[in-house]
Short mmCIF file of C-alpha atoms in Angstrom, two decimals:
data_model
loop_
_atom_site.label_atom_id
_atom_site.label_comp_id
_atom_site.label_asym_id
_atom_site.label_seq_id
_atom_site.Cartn_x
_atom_site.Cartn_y
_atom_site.Cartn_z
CA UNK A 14 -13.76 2.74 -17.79
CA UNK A 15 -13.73 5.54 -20.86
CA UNK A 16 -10.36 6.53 -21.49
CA UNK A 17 -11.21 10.37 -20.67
CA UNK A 18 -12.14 9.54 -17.11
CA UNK A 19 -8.99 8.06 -16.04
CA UNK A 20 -6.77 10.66 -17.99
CA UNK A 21 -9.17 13.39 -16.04
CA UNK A 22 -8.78 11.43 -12.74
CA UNK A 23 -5.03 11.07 -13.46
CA UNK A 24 -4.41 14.76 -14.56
CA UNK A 25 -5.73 16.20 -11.38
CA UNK A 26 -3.30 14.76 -9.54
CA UNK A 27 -0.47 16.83 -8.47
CA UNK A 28 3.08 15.92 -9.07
CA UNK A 29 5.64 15.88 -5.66
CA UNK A 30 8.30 13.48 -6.67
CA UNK A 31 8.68 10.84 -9.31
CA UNK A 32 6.62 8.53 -7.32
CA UNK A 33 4.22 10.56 -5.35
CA UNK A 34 1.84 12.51 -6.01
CA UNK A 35 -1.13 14.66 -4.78
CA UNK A 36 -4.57 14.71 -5.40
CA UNK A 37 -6.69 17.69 -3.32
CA UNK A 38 -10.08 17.59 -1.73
CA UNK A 39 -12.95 17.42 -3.68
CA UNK A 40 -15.29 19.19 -1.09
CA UNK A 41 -14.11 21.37 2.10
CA UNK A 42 -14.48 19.37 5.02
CA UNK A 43 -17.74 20.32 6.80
CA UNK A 44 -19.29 19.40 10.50
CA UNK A 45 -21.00 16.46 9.10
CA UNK A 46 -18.30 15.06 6.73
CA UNK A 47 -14.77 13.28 7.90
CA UNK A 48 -13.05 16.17 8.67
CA UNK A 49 -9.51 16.62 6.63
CA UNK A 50 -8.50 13.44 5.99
CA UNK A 51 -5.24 12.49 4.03
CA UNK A 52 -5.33 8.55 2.51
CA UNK A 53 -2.32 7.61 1.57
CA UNK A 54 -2.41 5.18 -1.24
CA UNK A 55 0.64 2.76 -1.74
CA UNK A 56 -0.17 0.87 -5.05
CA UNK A 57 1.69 -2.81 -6.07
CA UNK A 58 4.50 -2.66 -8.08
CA UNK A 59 4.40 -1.55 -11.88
CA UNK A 60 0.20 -0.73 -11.10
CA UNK A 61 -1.19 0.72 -14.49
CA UNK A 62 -2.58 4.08 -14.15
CA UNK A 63 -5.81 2.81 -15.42
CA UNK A 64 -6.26 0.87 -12.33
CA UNK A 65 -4.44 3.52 -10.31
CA UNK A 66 -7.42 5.96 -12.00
CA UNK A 67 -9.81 3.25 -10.40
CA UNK A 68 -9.23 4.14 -6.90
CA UNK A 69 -8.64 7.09 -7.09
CA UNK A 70 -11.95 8.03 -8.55
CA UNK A 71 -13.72 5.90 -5.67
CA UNK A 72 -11.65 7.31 -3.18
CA UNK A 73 -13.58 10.49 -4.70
CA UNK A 74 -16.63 9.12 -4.86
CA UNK A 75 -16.50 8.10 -1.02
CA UNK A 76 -14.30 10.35 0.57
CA UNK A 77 -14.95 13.70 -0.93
CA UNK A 78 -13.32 15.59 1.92
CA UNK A 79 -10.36 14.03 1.94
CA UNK A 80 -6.86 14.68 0.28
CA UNK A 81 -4.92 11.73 -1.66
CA UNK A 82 -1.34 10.75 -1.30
CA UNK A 83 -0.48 8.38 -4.13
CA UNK A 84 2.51 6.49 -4.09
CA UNK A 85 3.59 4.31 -7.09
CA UNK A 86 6.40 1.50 -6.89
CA UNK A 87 8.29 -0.31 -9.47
CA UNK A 88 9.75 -3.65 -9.14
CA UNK A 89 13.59 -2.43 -9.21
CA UNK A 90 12.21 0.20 -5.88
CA UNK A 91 11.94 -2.89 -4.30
CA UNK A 92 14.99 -4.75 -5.81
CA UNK A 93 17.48 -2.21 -5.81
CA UNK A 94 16.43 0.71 -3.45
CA UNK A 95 19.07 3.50 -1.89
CA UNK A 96 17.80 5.19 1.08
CA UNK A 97 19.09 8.36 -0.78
CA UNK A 98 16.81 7.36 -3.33
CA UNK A 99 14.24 6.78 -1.13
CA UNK A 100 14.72 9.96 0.74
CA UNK A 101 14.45 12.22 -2.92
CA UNK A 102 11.11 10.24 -3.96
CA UNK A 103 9.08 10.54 -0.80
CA UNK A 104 10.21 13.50 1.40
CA UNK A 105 7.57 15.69 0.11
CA UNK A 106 4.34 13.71 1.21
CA UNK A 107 6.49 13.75 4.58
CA UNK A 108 6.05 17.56 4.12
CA UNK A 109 2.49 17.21 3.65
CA UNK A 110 1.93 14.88 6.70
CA UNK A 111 3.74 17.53 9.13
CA UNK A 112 1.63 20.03 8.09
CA UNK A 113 -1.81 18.78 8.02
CA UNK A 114 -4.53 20.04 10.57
CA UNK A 115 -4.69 18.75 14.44
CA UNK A 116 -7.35 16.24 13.45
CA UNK A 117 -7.06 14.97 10.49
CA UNK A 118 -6.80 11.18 10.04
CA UNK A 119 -4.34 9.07 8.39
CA UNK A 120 -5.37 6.24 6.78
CA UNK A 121 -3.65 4.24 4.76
CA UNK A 122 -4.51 2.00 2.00
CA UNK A 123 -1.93 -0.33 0.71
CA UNK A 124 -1.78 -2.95 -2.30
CA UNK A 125 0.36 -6.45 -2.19
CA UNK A 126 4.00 -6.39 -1.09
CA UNK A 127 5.22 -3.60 -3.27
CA UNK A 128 2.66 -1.80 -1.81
CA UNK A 129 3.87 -2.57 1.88
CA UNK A 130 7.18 -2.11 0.86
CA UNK A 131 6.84 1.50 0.11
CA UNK A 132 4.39 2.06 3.28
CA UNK A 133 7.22 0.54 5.91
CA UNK A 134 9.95 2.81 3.74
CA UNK A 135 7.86 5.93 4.63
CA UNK A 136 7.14 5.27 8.12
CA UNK A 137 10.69 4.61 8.62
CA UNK A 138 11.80 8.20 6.88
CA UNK A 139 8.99 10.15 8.75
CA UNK A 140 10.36 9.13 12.18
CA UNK A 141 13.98 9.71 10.98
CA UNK A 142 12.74 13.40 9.65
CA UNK A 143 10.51 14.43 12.62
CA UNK A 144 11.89 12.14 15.49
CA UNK A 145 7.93 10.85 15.44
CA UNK A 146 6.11 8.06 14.43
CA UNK A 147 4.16 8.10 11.37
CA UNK A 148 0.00 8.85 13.09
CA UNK A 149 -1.57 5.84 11.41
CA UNK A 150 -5.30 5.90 11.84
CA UNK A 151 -6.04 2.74 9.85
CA UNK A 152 -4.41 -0.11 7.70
CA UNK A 153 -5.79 -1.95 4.78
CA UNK A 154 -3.65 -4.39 3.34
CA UNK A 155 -5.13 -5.68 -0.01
CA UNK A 156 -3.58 -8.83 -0.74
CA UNK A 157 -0.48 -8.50 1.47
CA UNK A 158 2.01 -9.33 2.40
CA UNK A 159 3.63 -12.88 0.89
CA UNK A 160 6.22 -14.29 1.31
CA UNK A 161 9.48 -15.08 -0.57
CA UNK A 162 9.26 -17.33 -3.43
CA UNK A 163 11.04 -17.18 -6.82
CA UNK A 164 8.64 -18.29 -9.28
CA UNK A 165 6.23 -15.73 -7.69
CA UNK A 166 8.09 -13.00 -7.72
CA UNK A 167 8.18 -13.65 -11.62
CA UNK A 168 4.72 -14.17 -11.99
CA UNK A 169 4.01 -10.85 -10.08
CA UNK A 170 6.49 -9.13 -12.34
CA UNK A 171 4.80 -11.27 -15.44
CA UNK A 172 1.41 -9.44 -13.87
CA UNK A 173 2.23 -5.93 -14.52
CA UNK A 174 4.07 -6.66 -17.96
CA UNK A 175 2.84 -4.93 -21.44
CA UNK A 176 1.01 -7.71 -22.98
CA UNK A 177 3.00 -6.72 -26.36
CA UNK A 178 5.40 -9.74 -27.12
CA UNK A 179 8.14 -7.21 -27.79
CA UNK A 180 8.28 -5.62 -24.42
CA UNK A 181 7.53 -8.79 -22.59
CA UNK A 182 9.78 -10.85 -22.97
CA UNK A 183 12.98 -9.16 -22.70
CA UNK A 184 11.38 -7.63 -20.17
CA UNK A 185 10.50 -10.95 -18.19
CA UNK A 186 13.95 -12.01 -19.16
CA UNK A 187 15.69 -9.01 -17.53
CA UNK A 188 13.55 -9.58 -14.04
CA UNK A 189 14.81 -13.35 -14.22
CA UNK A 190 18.46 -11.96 -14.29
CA UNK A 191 17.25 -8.93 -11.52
CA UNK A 192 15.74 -11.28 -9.08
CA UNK A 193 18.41 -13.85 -9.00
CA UNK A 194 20.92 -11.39 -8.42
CA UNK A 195 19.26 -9.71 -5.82
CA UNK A 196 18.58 -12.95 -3.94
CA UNK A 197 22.18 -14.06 -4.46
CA UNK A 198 23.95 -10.90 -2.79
CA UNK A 199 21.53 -10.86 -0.32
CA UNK A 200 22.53 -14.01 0.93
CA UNK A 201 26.18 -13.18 0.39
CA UNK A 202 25.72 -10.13 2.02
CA UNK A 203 23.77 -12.40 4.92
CA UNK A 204 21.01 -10.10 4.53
CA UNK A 205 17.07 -10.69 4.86
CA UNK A 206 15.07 -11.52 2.10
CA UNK A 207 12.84 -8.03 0.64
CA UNK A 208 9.73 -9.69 1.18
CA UNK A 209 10.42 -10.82 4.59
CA UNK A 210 11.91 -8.02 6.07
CA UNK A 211 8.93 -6.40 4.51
CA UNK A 212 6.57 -9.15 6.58
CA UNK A 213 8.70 -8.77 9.85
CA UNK A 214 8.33 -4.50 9.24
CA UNK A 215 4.73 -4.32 8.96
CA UNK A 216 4.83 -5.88 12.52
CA UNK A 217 7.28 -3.65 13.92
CA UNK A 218 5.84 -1.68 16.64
CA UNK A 219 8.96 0.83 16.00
CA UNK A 220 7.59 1.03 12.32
CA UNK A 221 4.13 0.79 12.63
CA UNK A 222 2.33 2.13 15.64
CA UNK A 223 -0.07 -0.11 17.70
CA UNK A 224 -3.61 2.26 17.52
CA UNK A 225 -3.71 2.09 13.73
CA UNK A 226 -6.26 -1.02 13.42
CA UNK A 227 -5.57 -2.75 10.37
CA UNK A 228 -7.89 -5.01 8.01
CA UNK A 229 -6.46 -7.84 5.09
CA UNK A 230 -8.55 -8.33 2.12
CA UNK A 231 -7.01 -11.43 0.75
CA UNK A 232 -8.32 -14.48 -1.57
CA UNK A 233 -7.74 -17.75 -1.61
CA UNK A 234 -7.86 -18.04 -5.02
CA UNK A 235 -5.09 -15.42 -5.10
CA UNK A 236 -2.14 -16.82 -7.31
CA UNK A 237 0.37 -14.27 -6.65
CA UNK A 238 0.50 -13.99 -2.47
CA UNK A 239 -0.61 -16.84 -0.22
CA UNK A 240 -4.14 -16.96 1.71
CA UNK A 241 -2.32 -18.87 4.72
CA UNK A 242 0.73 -16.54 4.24
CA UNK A 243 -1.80 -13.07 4.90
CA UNK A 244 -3.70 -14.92 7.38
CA UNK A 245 0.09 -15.80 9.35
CA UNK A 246 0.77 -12.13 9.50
CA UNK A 247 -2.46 -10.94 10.68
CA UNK A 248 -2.21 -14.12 13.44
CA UNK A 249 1.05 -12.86 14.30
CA UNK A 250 0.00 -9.14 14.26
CA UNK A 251 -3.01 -10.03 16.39
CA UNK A 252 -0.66 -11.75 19.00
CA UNK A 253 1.64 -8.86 19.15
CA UNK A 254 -1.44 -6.41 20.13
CA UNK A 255 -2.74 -5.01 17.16
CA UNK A 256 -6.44 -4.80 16.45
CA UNK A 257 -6.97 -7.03 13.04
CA UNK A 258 -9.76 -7.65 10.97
CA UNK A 259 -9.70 -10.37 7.97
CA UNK A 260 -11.84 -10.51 5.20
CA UNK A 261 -11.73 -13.69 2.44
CA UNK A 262 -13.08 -12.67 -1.17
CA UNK A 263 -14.42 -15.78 -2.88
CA UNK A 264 -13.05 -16.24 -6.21
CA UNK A 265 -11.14 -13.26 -6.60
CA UNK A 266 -7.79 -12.74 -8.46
CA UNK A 267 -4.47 -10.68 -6.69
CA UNK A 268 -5.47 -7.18 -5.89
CA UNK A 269 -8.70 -7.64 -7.96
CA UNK A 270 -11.34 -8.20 -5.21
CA UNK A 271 -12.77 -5.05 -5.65
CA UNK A 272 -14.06 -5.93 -9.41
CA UNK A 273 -15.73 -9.54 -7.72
CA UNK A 274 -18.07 -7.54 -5.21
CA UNK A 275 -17.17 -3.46 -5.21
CA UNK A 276 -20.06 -2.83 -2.86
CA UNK A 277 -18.27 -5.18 0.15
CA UNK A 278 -15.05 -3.96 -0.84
CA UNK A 279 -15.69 -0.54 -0.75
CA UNK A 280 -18.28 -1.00 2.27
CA UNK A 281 -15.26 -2.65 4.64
CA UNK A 282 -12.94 0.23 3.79
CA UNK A 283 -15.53 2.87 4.96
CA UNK A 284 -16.40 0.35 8.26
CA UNK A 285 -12.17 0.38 9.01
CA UNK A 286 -12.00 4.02 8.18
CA UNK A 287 -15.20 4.84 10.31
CA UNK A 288 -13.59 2.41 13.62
CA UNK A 289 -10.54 4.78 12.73
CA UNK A 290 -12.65 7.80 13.51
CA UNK A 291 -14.22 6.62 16.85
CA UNK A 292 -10.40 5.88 18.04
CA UNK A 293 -9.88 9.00 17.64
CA UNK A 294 -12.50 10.91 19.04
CA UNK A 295 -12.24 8.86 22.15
CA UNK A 296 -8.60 9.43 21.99
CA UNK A 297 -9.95 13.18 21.79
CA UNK A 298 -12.15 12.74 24.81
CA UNK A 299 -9.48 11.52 26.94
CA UNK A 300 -6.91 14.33 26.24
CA UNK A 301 -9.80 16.90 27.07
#
C-alpha cells in the first residue's frame, strides 16, 4: 500500500484521546444503505498504523455510511493499566456512543487479546458512566482471545517490535523484565492472570450483552494465540447462550487472515454485520 494512502487514511481520522480516535462517514446514510452505523475498531497491541490504515480504508470501502471508532493499545495498557487511566483515554468515544441516533448499530470489530482487552475495558466504563450496558450489535474477534503463556506473550510483543536491531532488543529486553513482574505481583497480589480475566470478561453477560452475535476468525497455523484456545471460548460462549459463529483460515499467520483470502474475510464481516441488522429490525418490529 503507497505510503500517501495510509498517511491520507490516517490523517482523516479525528483525534479524541491518546488512544482513540474518530473517523466520520464517508456518505450520509440513505434508505438503502446501513443506516448510521458506528464500528468500533479495537486493534492488537503496538498495531502499526500501516496496518491500522488497512482497515480502515476497507471499512471505507464497505461501509461508507458508517462512522469509525478506533482504539489503539500498547502492551504496558495491558500490563500496567489504572482505571483513571483508562477513564482519561476512552471517555470520549463513550460520549460519542450516548449520543448517536435511535438506530444506529454497534458493531464491533476486535483484534487478538490486546484488542479484547480494550473492548471489555470500555464496556465496563460505559455501564459505570450511563448505568447501561454497552448496545453491542455484533462481535468479531480476529484471532482472540489466548490464553496465558510466557513465551507468547514475548513473541506477541517480539511481533509488533521495530525490526531495527537498536530498538529491538532493549526493547524485547525491557518486556522480559515487564512481563515477569507483572505475572509475579499478580500472583502475590492473588490476582487473575490479564489474559484470563480478559477470556472469563468476554463471557461475562454483565460485560458483554447476550444479543450481540459474535464470530472468531482464527488459524490454526496461528503462532501467537491457540486454535483450540479460540475454539474453547467460543464452546464456552455458545454454552452460556450466545449466538457464535467460527471460521478457520487455512494457512494464515496471527491477525493476518485477511491478506490469505480478503474476499472471505471481508465477505464474513458484512454476513455478521448484515445478521446484526435483521436482529435489530425484528427487535424493531417487536417494540412497535
Amino acid at each position: 500500500m503507497a505510503a500517501s494512502v495510509v498517511n491520507s487514511s490516517l490523517q482523516a481520522l479525528t483525534q479524541l484521546s491518546s488512544t482513540v480516535y474518530l473517523k466520520a462517514c464517508k456518505e450520509p446514510a440513505t434508505s438503502t444503505s446501513t443506516t448510521s452505523d458506528i464500528i468500533l475498531l479495537f486493534t492488537w497491541a503496538g498495531a502499526p498504523p500501516r496496518n491500522i490504515a488497512k482497515y480502515i480504508i476497507s471499512y471505507t470501502v464497505h461501509f461508507p455510511s458508517a462512522r469509525i471508532l478506533l482504539f489503539t493499545t500498547s502492551f504496558t495498557d495491558v500490563l500496567f493499566y489504572s482505571s483513571t487511566t483508562v477513564r482519561e483515554q476512552l471517555s470520549p468515544a463513550v460520549h460519542e456512543i450516548r449520543h448517536k441516533s435511535p438506530n444506529s448499530r454497534i458493531l464491533i470489530h476486535l483484534f487478538s487479546n490486546g484488542g479484547a482487552f480494550k473492548l471489555t475495558k470500555f464496556a465496563s466504563l460505559y455501564q459505570d458512566l450511563t448505568g447501561k450496558q454497552l448496545p453491542i450489535h455484533a462481535v468479531i474477534l480476529d484471532s482472540a482471545p489466548g490464553r496465558a503463556a510466557y513465551w507468547k506473550t514475548i513473541a506477541a510483543v517480539n511481533y509488533a517490535l521495530p525490526r531495527k536491531w537498536y530498538l529491538r532488543y532493549p526493547t524485547l529486553l525491557l518486556a522480559h523484565v515487564l512481563i515477569t513482574f507483572a505475572a509475579l505481583m499478580a500472583k502475590l497480589l492473588g490476582r487473575m492472570n490479564q489474559i484470563e480475566r480478559i477470556r472469563r470478561n468476554m463471557n461475562d453477560l454483565r460485560v458483554i450483552n447476550m444479543r450481540a452475535e459474535r464470530c472468531y476468525i482464527y488459524s490454526k497455523t496461528d503462532d501467537l494465540v491457540g486454535w483450540r484456545d479460540v475454539e474453547d471460548h467460543a464452546d464456552d460462549a455458545e454454552a452460556r447462550g450466545w449466538v457464535v459463529r467460527r471460521e478457520e483460515f487455512g494457512g494464515s499467520m496471527h491477525v493476518a487472515h485477511a491478506r490469505v483470502d480478503e474476499g472471505r474475510y471481508w465477505g464474513i464481516v458484512k454476513a455478521v454485520f448484515d445478521a446484526a441488522q435483521s436482529y435489530q429490525q425484528k427487535d424493531s418490529a417487536s417494540k412497535g
